[in-house]
Structure formats: C-alpha cells, structure tokens
Amino acid sequence: MKLECYAEIERLMRESLTQVEGKFADQDRNDVAEYIEFGEYGVAYELLTCIPDKQHIAYPDVLKVAGTMMGISS
C-alpha cells in the first residue's frame, strides 16, 4: 500500500474518532487515538465498530470508507 493511502486511512480514522468521541468512554477514546497514532489501524477500526455496535449507534460514514480502503467491511 502506498504511503498516501496510509495517510488517507489515518485521516479518515481520526475523523471517525472525532465524530464519535463524545459517545465513547475516555479510556476507549484514548485507546483508539493511541492505536491510530501508532498505525494500528485495524485494531482502531475494530474498536470504532465494536463500541457503536454495543451502543446501537451508527458508524461514521468515513469509517466505512477507511474500512473499504483496508479491505475490511463493517
């Protein structure tokens, strides 16, 4: 995967976190932010989908785009 793709995935993941952070516990938000910071996008994606699933809220559309770019579907 090209460096530009990783940068776009990271941007989309950060935007996703921003859209849902008020609905996440502080620790969950911090964990996701840390995973994104260290390039652990798959783990961050899993948390960004798991928590909304448990809370019965929709995922951000940008998260779906990031998942598609990574070959992951929600």
PDB file of C-alpha atoms in Angstrom:
ATOM      1  CA  MET A   1       0.000   0.000   0.000  1.00  0.00           C
ATOM      2  CA  LYS A   2       1.319   3.445  -0.878  1.00  0.00           C
ATOM      3  CA  LEU A   3       2.219   5.988   1.760  1.00  0.00           C
ATOM      4  CA  GLU A   4      -0.584   8.262   0.520  1.00  0.00           C
ATOM      5  CA  CYS A   5      -3.103   5.507   1.244  1.00  0.00           C
ATOM      6  CA  TYR A   6      -1.886   5.173   4.825  1.00  0.00           C
ATOM      7  CA  ALA A   7      -2.102   8.930   5.306  1.00  0.00           C
ATOM      8  CA  GLU A   8      -5.679   8.933   3.984  1.00  0.00           C
ATOM      9  CA  ILE A   9      -6.656   5.974   6.176  1.00  0.00           C
ATOM     10  CA  GLU A  10      -5.202   7.736   9.208  1.00  0.00           C
ATOM     11  CA  ARG A  11      -7.085  10.931   8.343  1.00  0.00           C
ATOM     12  CA  LEU A  12     -10.346   9.008   7.972  1.00  0.00           C
ATOM     13  CA  MET A  13      -9.780   7.146  11.237  1.00  0.00           C
ATOM     14  CA  ARG A  14      -9.091  10.387  13.115  1.00  0.00           C
ATOM     15  CA  GLU A  15     -12.185  11.972  11.603  1.00  0.00           C
ATOM     16  CA  SER A  16     -14.231   8.930  12.640  1.00  0.00           C
ATOM     17  CA  LEU A  17     -12.961   9.188  16.197  1.00  0.00           C
ATOM     18  CA  THR A  18     -13.798  12.889  16.293  1.00  0.00           C
ATOM     19  CA  GLN A  19     -17.354  12.149  15.185  1.00  0.00           C
ATOM     20  CA  VAL A  20     -17.994   9.576  17.924  1.00  0.00           C
ATOM     21  CA  GLU A  21     -15.662  10.600  20.747  1.00  0.00           C
ATOM     22  CA  GLY A  22     -18.453  12.167  22.815  1.00  0.00           C
ATOM     23  CA  LYS A  23     -20.166   8.779  22.862  1.00  0.00           C
ATOM     24  CA  PHE A  24     -17.054   6.856  23.989  1.00  0.00           C
ATOM     25  CA  ALA A  25     -15.646   6.492  27.478  1.00  0.00           C
ATOM     26  CA  ASP A  26     -12.407   8.433  27.954  1.00  0.00           C
ATOM     27  CA  GLN A  27     -10.325   5.255  28.109  1.00  0.00           C
ATOM     28  CA  ASP A  28     -11.844   3.892  24.903  1.00  0.00           C
ATOM     29  CA  ARG A  29     -11.265   7.197  23.132  1.00  0.00           C
ATOM     30  CA  ASN A  30      -7.663   7.307  24.342  1.00  0.00           C
ATOM     31  CA  ASP A  31      -7.067   3.704  23.277  1.00  0.00           C
ATOM     32  CA  VAL A  32      -8.390   4.339  19.767  1.00  0.00           C
ATOM     33  CA  ALA A  33      -6.338   7.531  19.450  1.00  0.00           C
ATOM     34  CA  GLU A  34      -3.210   5.651  20.520  1.00  0.00           C
ATOM     35  CA  TYR A  35      -3.823   2.825  18.047  1.00  0.00           C
ATOM     36  CA  ILE A  36      -4.253   5.366  15.255  1.00  0.00           C
ATOM     37  CA  GLU A  37      -1.110   7.233  16.322  1.00  0.00           C
ATOM     38  CA  PHE A  38       0.973   4.064  16.122  1.00  0.00           C
ATOM     39  CA  GLY A  39      -0.503   2.926  12.813  1.00  0.00           C
ATOM     40  CA  GLU A  40      -2.557   0.095  14.289  1.00  0.00           C
ATOM     41  CA  TYR A  41      -5.477   0.952  12.027  1.00  0.00           C
ATOM     42  CA  GLY A  42      -7.070  -2.491  12.093  1.00  0.00           C
ATOM     43  CA  VAL A  43      -7.265  -2.504  15.891  1.00  0.00           C
ATOM     44  CA  ALA A  44      -8.558   1.071  15.921  1.00  0.00           C
ATOM     45  CA  TYR A  45     -11.165   0.107  13.319  1.00  0.00           C
ATOM     46  CA  GLU A  46     -12.329  -2.838  15.416  1.00  0.00           C
ATOM     47  CA  LEU A  47     -12.824  -0.618  18.465  1.00  0.00           C
ATOM     48  CA  LEU A  48     -14.513   2.068  16.379  1.00  0.00           C
ATOM     49  CA  THR A  49     -17.040  -0.511  15.171  1.00  0.00           C
ATOM     50  CA  CYS A  50     -17.386  -2.624  18.321  1.00  0.00           C
ATOM     51  CA  ILE A  51     -18.309   0.215  20.662  1.00  0.00           C
ATOM     52  CA  PRO A  52     -21.049   1.690  18.417  1.00  0.00           C
ATOM     53  CA  ASP A  53     -22.413  -1.834  17.917  1.00  0.00           C
ATOM     54  CA  LYS A  54     -22.772  -2.246  21.679  1.00  0.00           C
ATOM     55  CA  GLN A  55     -24.366   1.194  22.000  1.00  0.00           C
ATOM     56  CA  HIS A  56     -26.623   0.639  18.975  1.00  0.00           C
ATOM     57  CA  ILE A  57     -25.407   3.742  17.172  1.00  0.00           C
ATOM     58  CA  ALA A  58     -24.361   4.101  13.543  1.00  0.00           C
ATOM     59  CA  TYR A  59     -20.737   4.160  12.446  1.00  0.00           C
ATOM     60  CA  PRO A  60     -19.466   7.327  10.818  1.00  0.00           C
ATOM     61  CA  ASP A  61     -19.559   7.104   7.019  1.00  0.00           C
ATOM     62  CA  VAL A  62     -15.862   7.966   6.876  1.00  0.00           C
ATOM     63  CA  LEU A  63     -15.124   4.867   8.952  1.00  0.00           C
ATOM     64  CA  LYS A  64     -16.799   2.743   6.302  1.00  0.00           C
ATOM     65  CA  VAL A  65     -14.565   4.352   3.669  1.00  0.00           C
ATOM     66  CA  ALA A  66     -11.462   3.634   5.767  1.00  0.00           C
ATOM     67  CA  GLY A  67     -12.582   0.028   6.189  1.00  0.00           C
ATOM     68  CA  THR A  68     -13.023  -0.361   2.457  1.00  0.00           C
ATOM     69  CA  MET A  69      -9.541   1.055   1.854  1.00  0.00           C
ATOM     70  CA  MET A  70      -8.122  -1.507   4.307  1.00  0.00           C
ATOM     71  CA  GLY A  71     -10.127  -4.369   2.828  1.00  0.00           C
ATOM     72  CA  ILE A  72     -12.315  -4.623   5.926  1.00  0.00           C
ATOM     73  CA  SER A  73     -16.084  -4.402   5.770  1.00  0.00           C
ATOM     74  CA  SER A  74     -18.324  -3.481   8.690  1.00  0.00           C
TER      75      SER A  74
END
